[in-house]
XYZ file of C-alpha atoms in Angstrom:
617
model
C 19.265 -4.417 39.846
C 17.339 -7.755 39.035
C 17.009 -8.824 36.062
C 13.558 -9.541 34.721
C 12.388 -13.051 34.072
C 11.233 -14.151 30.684
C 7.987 -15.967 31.661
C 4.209 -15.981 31.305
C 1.577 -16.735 33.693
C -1.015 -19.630 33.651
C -3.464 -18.187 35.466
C -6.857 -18.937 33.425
C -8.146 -16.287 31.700
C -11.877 -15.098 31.209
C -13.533 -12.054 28.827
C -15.090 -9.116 29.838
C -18.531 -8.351 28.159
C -18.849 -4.780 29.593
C -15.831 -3.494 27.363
C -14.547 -3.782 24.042
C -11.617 -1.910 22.694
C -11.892 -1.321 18.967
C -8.934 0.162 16.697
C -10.229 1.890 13.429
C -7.857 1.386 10.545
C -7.682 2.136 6.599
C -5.696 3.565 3.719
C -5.753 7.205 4.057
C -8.665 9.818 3.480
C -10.880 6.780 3.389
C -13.010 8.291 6.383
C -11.348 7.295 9.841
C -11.866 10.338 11.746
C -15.253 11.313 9.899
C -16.703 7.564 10.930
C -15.140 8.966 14.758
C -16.933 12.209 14.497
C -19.865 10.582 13.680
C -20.153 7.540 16.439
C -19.371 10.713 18.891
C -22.225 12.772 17.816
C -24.981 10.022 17.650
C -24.191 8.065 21.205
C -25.933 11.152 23.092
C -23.317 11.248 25.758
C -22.416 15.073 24.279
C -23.212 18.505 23.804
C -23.261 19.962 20.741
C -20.979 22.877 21.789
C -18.351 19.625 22.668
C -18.531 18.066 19.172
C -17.558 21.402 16.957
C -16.564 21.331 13.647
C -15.309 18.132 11.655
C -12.149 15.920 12.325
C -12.583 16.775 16.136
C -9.679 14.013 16.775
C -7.561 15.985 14.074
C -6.580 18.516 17.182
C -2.984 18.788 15.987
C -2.566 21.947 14.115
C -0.618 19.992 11.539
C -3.142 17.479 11.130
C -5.804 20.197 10.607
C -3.810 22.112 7.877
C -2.376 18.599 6.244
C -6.026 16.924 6.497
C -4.435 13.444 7.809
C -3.752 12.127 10.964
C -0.497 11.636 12.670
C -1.312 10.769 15.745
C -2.760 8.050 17.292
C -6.128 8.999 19.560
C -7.843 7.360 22.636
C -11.717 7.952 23.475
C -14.100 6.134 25.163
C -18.113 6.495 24.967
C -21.150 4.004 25.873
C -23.610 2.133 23.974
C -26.402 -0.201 25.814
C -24.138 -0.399 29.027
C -20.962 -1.088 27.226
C -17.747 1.021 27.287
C -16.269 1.409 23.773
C -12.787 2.200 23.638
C -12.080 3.832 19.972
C -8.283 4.168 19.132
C -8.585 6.248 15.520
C -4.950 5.303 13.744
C -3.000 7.105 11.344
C -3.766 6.385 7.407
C -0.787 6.935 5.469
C 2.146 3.910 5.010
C 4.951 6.277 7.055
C 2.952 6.776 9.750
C 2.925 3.075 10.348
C 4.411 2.600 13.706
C 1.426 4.079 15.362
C -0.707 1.962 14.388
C 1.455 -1.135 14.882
C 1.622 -0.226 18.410
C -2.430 1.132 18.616
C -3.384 -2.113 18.079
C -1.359 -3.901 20.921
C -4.683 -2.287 23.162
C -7.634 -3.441 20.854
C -9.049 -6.694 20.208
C -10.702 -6.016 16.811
C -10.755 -3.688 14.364
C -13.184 -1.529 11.618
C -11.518 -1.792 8.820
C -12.817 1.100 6.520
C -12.566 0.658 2.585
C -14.008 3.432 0.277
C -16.671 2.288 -2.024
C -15.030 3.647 -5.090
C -11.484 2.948 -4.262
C -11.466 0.325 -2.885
C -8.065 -1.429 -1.345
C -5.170 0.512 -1.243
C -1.598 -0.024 -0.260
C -1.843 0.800 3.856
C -5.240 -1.123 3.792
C -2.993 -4.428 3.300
C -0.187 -2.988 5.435
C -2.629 -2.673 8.612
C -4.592 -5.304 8.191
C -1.814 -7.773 7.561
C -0.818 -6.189 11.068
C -4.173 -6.726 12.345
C -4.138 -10.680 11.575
C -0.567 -10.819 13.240
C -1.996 -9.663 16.077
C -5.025 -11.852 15.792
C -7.823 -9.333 16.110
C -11.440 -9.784 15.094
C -11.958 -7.336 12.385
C -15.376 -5.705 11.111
C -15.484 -4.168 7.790
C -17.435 -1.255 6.922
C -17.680 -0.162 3.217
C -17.917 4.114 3.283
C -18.556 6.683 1.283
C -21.681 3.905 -0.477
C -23.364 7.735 -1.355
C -20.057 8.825 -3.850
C -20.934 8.821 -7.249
C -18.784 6.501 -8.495
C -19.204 3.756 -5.275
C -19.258 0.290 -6.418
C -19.555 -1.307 -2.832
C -20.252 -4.356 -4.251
C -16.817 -5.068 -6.358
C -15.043 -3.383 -3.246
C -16.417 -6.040 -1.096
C -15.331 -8.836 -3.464
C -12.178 -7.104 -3.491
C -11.386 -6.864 -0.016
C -12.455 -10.823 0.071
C -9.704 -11.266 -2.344
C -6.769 -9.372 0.181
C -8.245 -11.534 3.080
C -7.274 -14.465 1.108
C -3.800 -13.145 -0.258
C -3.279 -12.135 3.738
C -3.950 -15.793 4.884
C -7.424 -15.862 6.594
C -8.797 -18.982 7.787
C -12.039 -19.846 6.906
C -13.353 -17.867 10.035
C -11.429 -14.784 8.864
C -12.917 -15.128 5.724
C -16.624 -14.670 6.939
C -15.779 -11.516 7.798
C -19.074 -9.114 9.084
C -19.484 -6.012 7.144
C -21.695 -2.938 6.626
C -22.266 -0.296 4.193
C -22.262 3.190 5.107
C -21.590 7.209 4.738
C -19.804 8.577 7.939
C -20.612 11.949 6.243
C -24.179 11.776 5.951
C -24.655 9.260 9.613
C -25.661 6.016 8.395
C -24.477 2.534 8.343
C -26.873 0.194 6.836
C -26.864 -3.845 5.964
C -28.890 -2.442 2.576
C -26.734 -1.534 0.004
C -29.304 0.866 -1.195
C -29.929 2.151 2.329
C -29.530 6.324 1.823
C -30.608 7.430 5.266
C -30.238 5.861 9.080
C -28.169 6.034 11.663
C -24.929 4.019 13.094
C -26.848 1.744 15.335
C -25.875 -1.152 12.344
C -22.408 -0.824 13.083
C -22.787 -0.261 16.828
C -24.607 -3.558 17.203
C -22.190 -5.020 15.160
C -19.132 -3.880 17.153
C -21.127 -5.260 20.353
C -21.981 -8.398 18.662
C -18.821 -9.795 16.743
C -16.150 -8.063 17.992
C -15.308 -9.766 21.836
C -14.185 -8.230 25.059
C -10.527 -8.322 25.982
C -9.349 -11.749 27.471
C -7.872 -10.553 31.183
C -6.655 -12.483 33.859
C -8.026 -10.830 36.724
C -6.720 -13.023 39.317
C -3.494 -12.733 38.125
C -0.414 -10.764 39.242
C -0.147 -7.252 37.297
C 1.077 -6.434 33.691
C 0.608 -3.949 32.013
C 2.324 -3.220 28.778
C 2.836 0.583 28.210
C 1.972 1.493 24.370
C 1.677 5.161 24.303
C 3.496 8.205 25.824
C 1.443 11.431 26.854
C 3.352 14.380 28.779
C 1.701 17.034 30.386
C 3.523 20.167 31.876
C 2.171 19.706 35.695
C 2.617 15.586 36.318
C 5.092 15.044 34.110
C 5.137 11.852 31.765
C 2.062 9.901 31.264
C 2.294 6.081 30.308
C -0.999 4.668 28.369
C -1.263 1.104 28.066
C -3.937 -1.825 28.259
C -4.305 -3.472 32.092
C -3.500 -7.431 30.584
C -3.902 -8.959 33.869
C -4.676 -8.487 37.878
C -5.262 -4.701 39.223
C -3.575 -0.973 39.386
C -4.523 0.989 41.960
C -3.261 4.349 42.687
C -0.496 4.816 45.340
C 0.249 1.697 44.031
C 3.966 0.609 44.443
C 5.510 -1.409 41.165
C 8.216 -2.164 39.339
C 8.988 -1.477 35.739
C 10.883 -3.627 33.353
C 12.877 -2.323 31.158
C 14.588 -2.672 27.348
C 17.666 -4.191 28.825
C 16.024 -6.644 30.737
C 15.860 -4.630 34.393
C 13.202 -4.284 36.927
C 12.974 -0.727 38.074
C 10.978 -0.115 41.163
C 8.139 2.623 40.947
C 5.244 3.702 42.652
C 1.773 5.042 40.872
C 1.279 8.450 41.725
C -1.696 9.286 39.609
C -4.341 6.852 37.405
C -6.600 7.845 34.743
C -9.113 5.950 32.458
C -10.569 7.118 29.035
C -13.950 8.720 29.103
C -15.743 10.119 26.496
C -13.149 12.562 24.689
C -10.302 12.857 27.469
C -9.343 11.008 30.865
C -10.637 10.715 34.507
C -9.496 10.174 37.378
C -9.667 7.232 38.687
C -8.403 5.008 41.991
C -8.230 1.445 40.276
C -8.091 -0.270 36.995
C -8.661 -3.563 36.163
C -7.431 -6.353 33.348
C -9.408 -5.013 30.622
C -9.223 -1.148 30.859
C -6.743 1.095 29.203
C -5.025 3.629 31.528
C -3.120 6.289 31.918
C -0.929 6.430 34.865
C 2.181 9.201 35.855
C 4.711 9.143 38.778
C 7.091 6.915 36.300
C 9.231 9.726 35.312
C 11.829 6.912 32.816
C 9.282 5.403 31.695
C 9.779 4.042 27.857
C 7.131 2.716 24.942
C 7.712 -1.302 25.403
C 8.156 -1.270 29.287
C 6.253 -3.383 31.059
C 4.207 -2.260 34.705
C 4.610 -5.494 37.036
C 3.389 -6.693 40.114
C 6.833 -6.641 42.226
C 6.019 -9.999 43.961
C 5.708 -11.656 40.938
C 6.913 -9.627 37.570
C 5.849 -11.081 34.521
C 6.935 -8.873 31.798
C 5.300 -9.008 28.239
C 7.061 -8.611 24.692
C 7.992 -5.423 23.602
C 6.470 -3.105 21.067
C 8.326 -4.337 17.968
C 7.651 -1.781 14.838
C 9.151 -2.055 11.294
C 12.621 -1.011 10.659
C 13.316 2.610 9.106
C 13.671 2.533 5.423
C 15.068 6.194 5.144
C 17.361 8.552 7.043
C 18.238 12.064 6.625
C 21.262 14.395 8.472
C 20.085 17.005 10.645
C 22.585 19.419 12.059
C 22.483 23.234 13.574
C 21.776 25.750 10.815
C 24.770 27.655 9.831
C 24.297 30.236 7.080
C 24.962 33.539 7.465
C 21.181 33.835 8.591
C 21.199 31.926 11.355
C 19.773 33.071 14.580
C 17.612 35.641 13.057
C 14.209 33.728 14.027
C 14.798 30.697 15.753
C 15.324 30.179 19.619
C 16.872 26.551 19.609
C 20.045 27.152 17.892
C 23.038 24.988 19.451
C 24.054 21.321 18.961
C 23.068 20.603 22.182
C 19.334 21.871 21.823
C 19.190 19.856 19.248
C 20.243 16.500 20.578
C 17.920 16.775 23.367
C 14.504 17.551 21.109
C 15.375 14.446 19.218
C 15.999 11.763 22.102
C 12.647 13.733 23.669
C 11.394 12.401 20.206
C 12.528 9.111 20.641
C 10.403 8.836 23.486
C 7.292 8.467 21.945
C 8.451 7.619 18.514
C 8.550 4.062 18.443
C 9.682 4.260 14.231
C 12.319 6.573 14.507
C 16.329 6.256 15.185
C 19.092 8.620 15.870
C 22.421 8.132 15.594
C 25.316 11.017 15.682
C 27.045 11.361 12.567
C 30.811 10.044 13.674
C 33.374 12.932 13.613
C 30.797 15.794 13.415
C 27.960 17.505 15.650
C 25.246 16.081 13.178
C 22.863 13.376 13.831
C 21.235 10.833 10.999
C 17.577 10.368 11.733
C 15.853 7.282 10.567
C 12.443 7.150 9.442
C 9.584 5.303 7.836
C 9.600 7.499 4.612
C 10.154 11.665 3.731
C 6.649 12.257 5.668
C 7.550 10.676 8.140
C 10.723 12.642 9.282
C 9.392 16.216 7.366
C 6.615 15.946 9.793
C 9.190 16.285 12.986
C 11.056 18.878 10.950
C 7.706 21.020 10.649
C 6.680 20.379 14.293
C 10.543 21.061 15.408
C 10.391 24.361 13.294
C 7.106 26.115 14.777
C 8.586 24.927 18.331
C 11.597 27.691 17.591
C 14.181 25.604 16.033
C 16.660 26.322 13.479
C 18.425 22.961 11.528
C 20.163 21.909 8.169
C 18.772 18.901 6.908
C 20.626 16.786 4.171
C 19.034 14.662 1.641
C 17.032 11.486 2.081
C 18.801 8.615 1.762
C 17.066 5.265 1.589
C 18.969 2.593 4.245
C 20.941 -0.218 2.241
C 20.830 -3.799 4.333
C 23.967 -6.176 3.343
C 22.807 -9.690 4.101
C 25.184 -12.795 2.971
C 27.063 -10.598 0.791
C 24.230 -9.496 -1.035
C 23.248 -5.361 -1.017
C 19.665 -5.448 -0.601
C 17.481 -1.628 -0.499
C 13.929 -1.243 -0.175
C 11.157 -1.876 -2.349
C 8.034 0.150 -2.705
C 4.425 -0.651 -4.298
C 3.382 2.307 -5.998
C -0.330 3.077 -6.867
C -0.825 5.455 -9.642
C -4.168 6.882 -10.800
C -3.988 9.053 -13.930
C -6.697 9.987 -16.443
C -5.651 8.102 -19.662
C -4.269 10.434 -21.743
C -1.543 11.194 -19.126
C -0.863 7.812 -18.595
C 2.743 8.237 -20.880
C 4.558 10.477 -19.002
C 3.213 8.061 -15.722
C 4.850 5.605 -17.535
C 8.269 7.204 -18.388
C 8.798 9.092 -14.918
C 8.430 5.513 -13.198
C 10.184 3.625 -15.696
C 13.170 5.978 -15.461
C 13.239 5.134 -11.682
C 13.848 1.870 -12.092
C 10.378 1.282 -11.547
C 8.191 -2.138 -12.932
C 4.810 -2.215 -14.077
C 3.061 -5.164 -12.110
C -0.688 -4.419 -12.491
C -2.745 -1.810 -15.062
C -6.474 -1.617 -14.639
C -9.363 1.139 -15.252
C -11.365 2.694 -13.032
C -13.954 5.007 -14.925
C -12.259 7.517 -16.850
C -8.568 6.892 -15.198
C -6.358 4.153 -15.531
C -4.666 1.988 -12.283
C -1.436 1.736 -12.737
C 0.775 -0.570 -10.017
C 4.622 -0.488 -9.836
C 7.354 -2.025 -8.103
C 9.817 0.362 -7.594
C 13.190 1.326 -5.410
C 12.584 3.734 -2.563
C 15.274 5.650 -3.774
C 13.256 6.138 -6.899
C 10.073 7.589 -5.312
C 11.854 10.649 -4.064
C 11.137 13.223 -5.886
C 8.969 11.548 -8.599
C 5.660 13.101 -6.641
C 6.151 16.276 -8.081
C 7.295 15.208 -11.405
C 4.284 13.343 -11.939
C 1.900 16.031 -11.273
C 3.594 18.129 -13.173
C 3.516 15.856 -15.928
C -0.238 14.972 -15.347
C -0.784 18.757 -14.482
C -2.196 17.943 -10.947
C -4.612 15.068 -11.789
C -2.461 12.320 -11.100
C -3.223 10.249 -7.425
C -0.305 8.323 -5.624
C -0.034 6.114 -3.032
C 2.535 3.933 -2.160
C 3.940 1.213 1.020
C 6.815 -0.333 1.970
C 6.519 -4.101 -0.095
C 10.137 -5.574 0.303
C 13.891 -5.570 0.788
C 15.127 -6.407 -2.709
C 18.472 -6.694 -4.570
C 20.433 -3.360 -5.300
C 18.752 -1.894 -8.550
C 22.087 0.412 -9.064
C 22.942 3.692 -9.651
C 19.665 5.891 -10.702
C 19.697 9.382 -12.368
C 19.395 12.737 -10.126
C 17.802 16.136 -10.709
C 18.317 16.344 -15.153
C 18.726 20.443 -13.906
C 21.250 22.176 -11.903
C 21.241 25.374 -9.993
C 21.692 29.276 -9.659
C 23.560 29.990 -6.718
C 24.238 33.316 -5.367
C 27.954 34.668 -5.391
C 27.261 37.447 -2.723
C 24.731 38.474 0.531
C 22.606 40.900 0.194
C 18.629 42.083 -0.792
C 17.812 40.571 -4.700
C 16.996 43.090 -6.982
C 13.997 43.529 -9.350
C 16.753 44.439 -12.127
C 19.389 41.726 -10.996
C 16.159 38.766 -11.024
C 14.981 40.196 -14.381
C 18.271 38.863 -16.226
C 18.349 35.561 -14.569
C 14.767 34.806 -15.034
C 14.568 34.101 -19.201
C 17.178 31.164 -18.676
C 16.049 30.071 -15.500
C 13.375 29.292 -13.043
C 13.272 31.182 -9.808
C 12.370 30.613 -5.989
C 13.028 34.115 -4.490
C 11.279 37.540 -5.541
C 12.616 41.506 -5.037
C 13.509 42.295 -1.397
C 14.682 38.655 -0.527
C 17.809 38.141 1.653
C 20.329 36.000 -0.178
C 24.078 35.219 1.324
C 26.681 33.507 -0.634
C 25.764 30.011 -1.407
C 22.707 30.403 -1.345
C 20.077 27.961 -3.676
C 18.115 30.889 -5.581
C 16.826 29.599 -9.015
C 17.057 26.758 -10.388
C 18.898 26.476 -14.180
C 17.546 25.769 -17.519
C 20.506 23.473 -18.009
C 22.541 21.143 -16.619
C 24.598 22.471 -14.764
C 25.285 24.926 -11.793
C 25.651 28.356 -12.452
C 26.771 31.101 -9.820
C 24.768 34.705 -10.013
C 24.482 37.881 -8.606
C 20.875 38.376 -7.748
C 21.282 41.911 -6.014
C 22.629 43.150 -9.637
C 21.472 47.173 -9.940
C 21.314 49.292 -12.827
C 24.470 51.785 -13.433
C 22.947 55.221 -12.802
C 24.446 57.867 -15.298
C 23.259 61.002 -16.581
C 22.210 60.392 -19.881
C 18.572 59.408 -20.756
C 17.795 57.694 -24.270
C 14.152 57.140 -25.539
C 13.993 53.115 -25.639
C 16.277 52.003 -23.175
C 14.177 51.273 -20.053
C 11.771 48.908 -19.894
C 9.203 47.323 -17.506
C 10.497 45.020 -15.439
C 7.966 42.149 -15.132
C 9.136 39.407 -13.218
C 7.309 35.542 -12.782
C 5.985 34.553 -9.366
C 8.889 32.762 -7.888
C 8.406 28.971 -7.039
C 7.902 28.773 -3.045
C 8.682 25.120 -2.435
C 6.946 23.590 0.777
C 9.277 21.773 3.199
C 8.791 17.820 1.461
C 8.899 19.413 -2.200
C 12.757 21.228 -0.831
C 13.499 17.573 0.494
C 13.121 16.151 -2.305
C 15.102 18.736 -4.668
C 17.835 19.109 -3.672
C 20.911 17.002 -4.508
C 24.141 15.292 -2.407
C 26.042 18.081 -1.744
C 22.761 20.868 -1.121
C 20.939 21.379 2.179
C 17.348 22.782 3.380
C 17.620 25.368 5.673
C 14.622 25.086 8.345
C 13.857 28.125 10.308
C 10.593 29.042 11.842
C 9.998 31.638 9.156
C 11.564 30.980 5.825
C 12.854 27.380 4.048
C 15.856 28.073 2.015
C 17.963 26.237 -0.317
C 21.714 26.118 0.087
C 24.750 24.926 -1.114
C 27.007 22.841 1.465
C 30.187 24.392 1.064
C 28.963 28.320 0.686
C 31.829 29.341 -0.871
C 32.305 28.737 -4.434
C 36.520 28.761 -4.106
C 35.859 25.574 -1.711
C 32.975 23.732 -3.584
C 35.641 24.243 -6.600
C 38.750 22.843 -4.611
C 36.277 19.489 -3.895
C 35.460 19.140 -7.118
C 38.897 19.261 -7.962
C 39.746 16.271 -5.312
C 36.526 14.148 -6.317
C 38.359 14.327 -9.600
């Protein structure tokens, strides 16, 4: 097979003024998919039966129930003649290698800041990607109508992280708006309460440029995103760079290793409106969506086979943590799932791998496990969740953050953490950080809460979400992003609590529970199935502690006044699938079936975890 030439062509390029293709970024919940919503529902190109309920873009049942996006989104509507493409991105830091590759199609951005917040760890991430890729960007100040907006600090601020980020003096005179993607306005008045989005539309037209093609050129196309769909098979989505794609079209495809692979375009689509059309030709400029490429990866380049000119890759950001997935093997395994052998499970991850340009796998040497890199716990908890409802059944280790070794030096990575906390909480902020290994590099206020910035280990941040709103009961606000690879901060302390663990299967008891639960905290209730080794409470001390949960009374026939009681047991604590990732300890697992998350010991037996202990010593 021929190996594909590393060279560009010089063909002069031009820009198209009847397109622009515009990627909306910003920290998350700052108003992405609202601003979306919005620019949908004013351009008059749909019915109102089309443009139902809020977050339309959120159509991921996960993204619905979590309120974020995931996933990267294409649509395409008109204003005055022009074709907007709209690629809505992902807002939170572990989601990051959507966007990085989103914006490989676009040639600006909105950057969306929220009036009271302001800046927030991802804005800097993806707009420090935005620069690298040299985009034009447009800033748009929402959410001006909040109570506590201060539009006009944010604006100074977001000056400020142009600056920091390197903008030129052309960068730096930046266009911007204010407006309320709730309410439908966008306004050059900061005082402006009612309108439409015209302001921002005009802008968009105005400052932000059509793609630079080469339409004389031969081919390239550099595929971005993966689609699949159950009757043609894979879909590739990229941006037409230069010459035309036709349909029936032959091509060839180079690949990571360098090849050309010949190919042949069986079907071409282009955006329009909220999904894709068919279409018999697409030129530089346009982002398709083609099938008949059945191998086709994220990074491959479509070439003209007379003359293949392949582009760079997608390059992302390297995983900072990884995690050990293998089958599930309790004793109630099978019971719910449909996906239950090693092989099952090897195949939905490399399926994964397809379109998840952040993620690794690797197998685990001398086992049927596989470690699974990630961008952070959400990251890899959100392919658990999605793996789960599809029917599967896995164990899943702790996180573990990856350690680098660079010219002899252990390096791990570094996090910036933003903390707001009303001030009276701010102590126990302070501790739970500072016992992480974590150090205080900015405090500020903001109204009646304090903004607290830390440097801190990645190792340190799991787990230290739920301690903090405990600590702050609920009111605290985190965010963090990935800052640096820094110097091994050394050994850090684990859970201060350890464990009830059950000595025998069976249903827990009402009267069994009631004895455990004065010295302990627990997380299953009456009628439960437990099985030896099984995670059910957790202790009020140190260390573990093995139970019998399905305990019953002793039946005799004597009856005394006084002797039985009401049995009034505590809720138990039902952990959600990132809170159970982050509990458990070295040598525990999460069980992950489509109907229950449970909490188990590695070795069930508590003869074998006692022979290891034994050995460690």
């Amino acid at each position: 097979m021929p190996v594909a030439p590393d060279v560009q062509t010089n063909a002069p390029t031009s820009r198209r003024s009847d397109i622009r293709n515009v990627a909306i970024i910003a920290h998350v919940d700052h108003g992405k998919t609202t601003l979306v919503d919005c620019l949908l529902r004013q351009s008059g190109q749909f019915r109102d039966s089309q443009l139902s309920g809020e977050r339309i873009l959120d159509s991921n049942d996960l993204e619905r129930e979590r309120g974020i996006t995931i996933l990267a989104k294409n649509i395409a509507m008109e204003w005055k003649g022009v074709k907007i493409n709209i690629m809505d991105t992902p807002g939170h830091a572990d989601f990051g290698g959507e966007v990085e590759r989103v914006l490989r199609m676009a040639d600006g951005v909105l950057l969306l800041v929220d009036a009271a917040e302001g800046p927030m760890p991802q804005t800097r991430f993806v707009l420090a990607k935005a620069f690298e890729a040299g985009l034009k960007p447009v800033v748009v100040v929402n959410k001006i109508d909040s109570p506590d907006a201060r539009p006009a600090a944010v604006l100074d601020e977001v000056l400020e992280l142009f600056l920091e980020l390197g903008a030129d003096d052309d960068l730096a005179d930046f266009p911007f708006v204010y407006a309320s993607a709730r309410d439908g306005y966008a306004s050059h008045d900061v005082a402006a309460r009612e309108g439409t989005m015209e302001p921002l539309l005009e802008l968009i037209l105005e400052r932000i440029p059509g793609p630079a093609v080469v339409e004389s050129g031969p081919l390239q196309m550099l595929v971005t995103t993966l689609d699949w769909s159950d009757y043609v098979g894979r879909i590739a989505i990229g941006r037409v760079e230069s010459g035309r794609l036709s349909k029936a079209m032959s091509v060839v495809r180079s690949t990571a290793a360098g090849k050309l692979e010949p190919a042949k375009i069986v079907g071409l689509q282009l955006f329009d409106k909220l999904g894709r059309v068919d279409a018999e030709e697409a030129t530089a400029g346009d982002i398709a969506a083609i099938h008949g490429l059945d191998k086709v990866e994220i990074g491959d380049t479509i070439c003209d086979p007379a003359n293949p000119l392949p582009l760079p890759r997608v390059t992302v950001d390297e995983p900072t943590l990884s995690m050990v997935f293998g089958v599930n093997s309790s004793p109630l395994a099978g019971r719910s799932g449909t996906f239950l052998t090693t092989r099952h499970l090897r195949d939905r991850l490399n399926k994964e791998l397809e379109k998840n340009v952040a993620l690794t796998v690797e197998p685990v040497e001398g086992s049927d496990q596989f470690r699974v890199s990630g961008r952070g716990l959400l990251h890899l908890s959100v392919l658990i969740e999605t793996m789960r409802r599809e029917g599967y059944e896995i164990s899943v280790g702790k996180p573990r953050v990856i350690i680098r070794r660079e010219e002899g030096q252990v390096l791990e990575p570094f996090e910036t953490l933003v903390v707001e906390v009303p001030h009276e909480a701010l102590g126990p902020v302070m501790e739970l950080a500072g016992g992480r290994r974590g150090q205080l590099v900015h405090m500020g206020n903001r109204g009646d809460f304090a903004n607290v910035v830390f440097s801190i280990p990645a190792r340190g941040l799991i787990g230290l979400r739920t301690r903090v709103l405990n600590a702050t009961k609920g009111e605290a606000i985190m965010h963090h992003r990935f800052e640096a690879w820094q110097p091994y901060e050394g050994e850090m302390a684990g859970r201060a609590n350890g464990v009830l663990i059950s000595m025998v299967p069976g249903k827990a008891v009402a009267f069994g529970l009631d004895g455990l639960q004065e010295r302990a905290d627990l997380f299953i209730g009456p009628g439960d199935e437990v099985y030896e080794g099984m995670v059910v409470g957790e202790n009020a001390r140190s260390g573990d502690m093995v139970v019998n949960p399905t305990k019953e009374k002793k039946l005799t026939n004597m009856r005394a006044s006084g002797s039985d009681k009401n049995i009034l047991l505590k809720p138990p604590r039902k952990m959600s699938l990132e809170e159970a990732l982050e509990y458990i300890e070295d040598d525990e697992l999460v069980e992950v079936t489509p109907d229950a998350i449970r909490l188990r010991k590695m070795l069930l037996s508590e003869h074998e975890r006692r022979k290891q202990a034994r050995a460690k010593a």
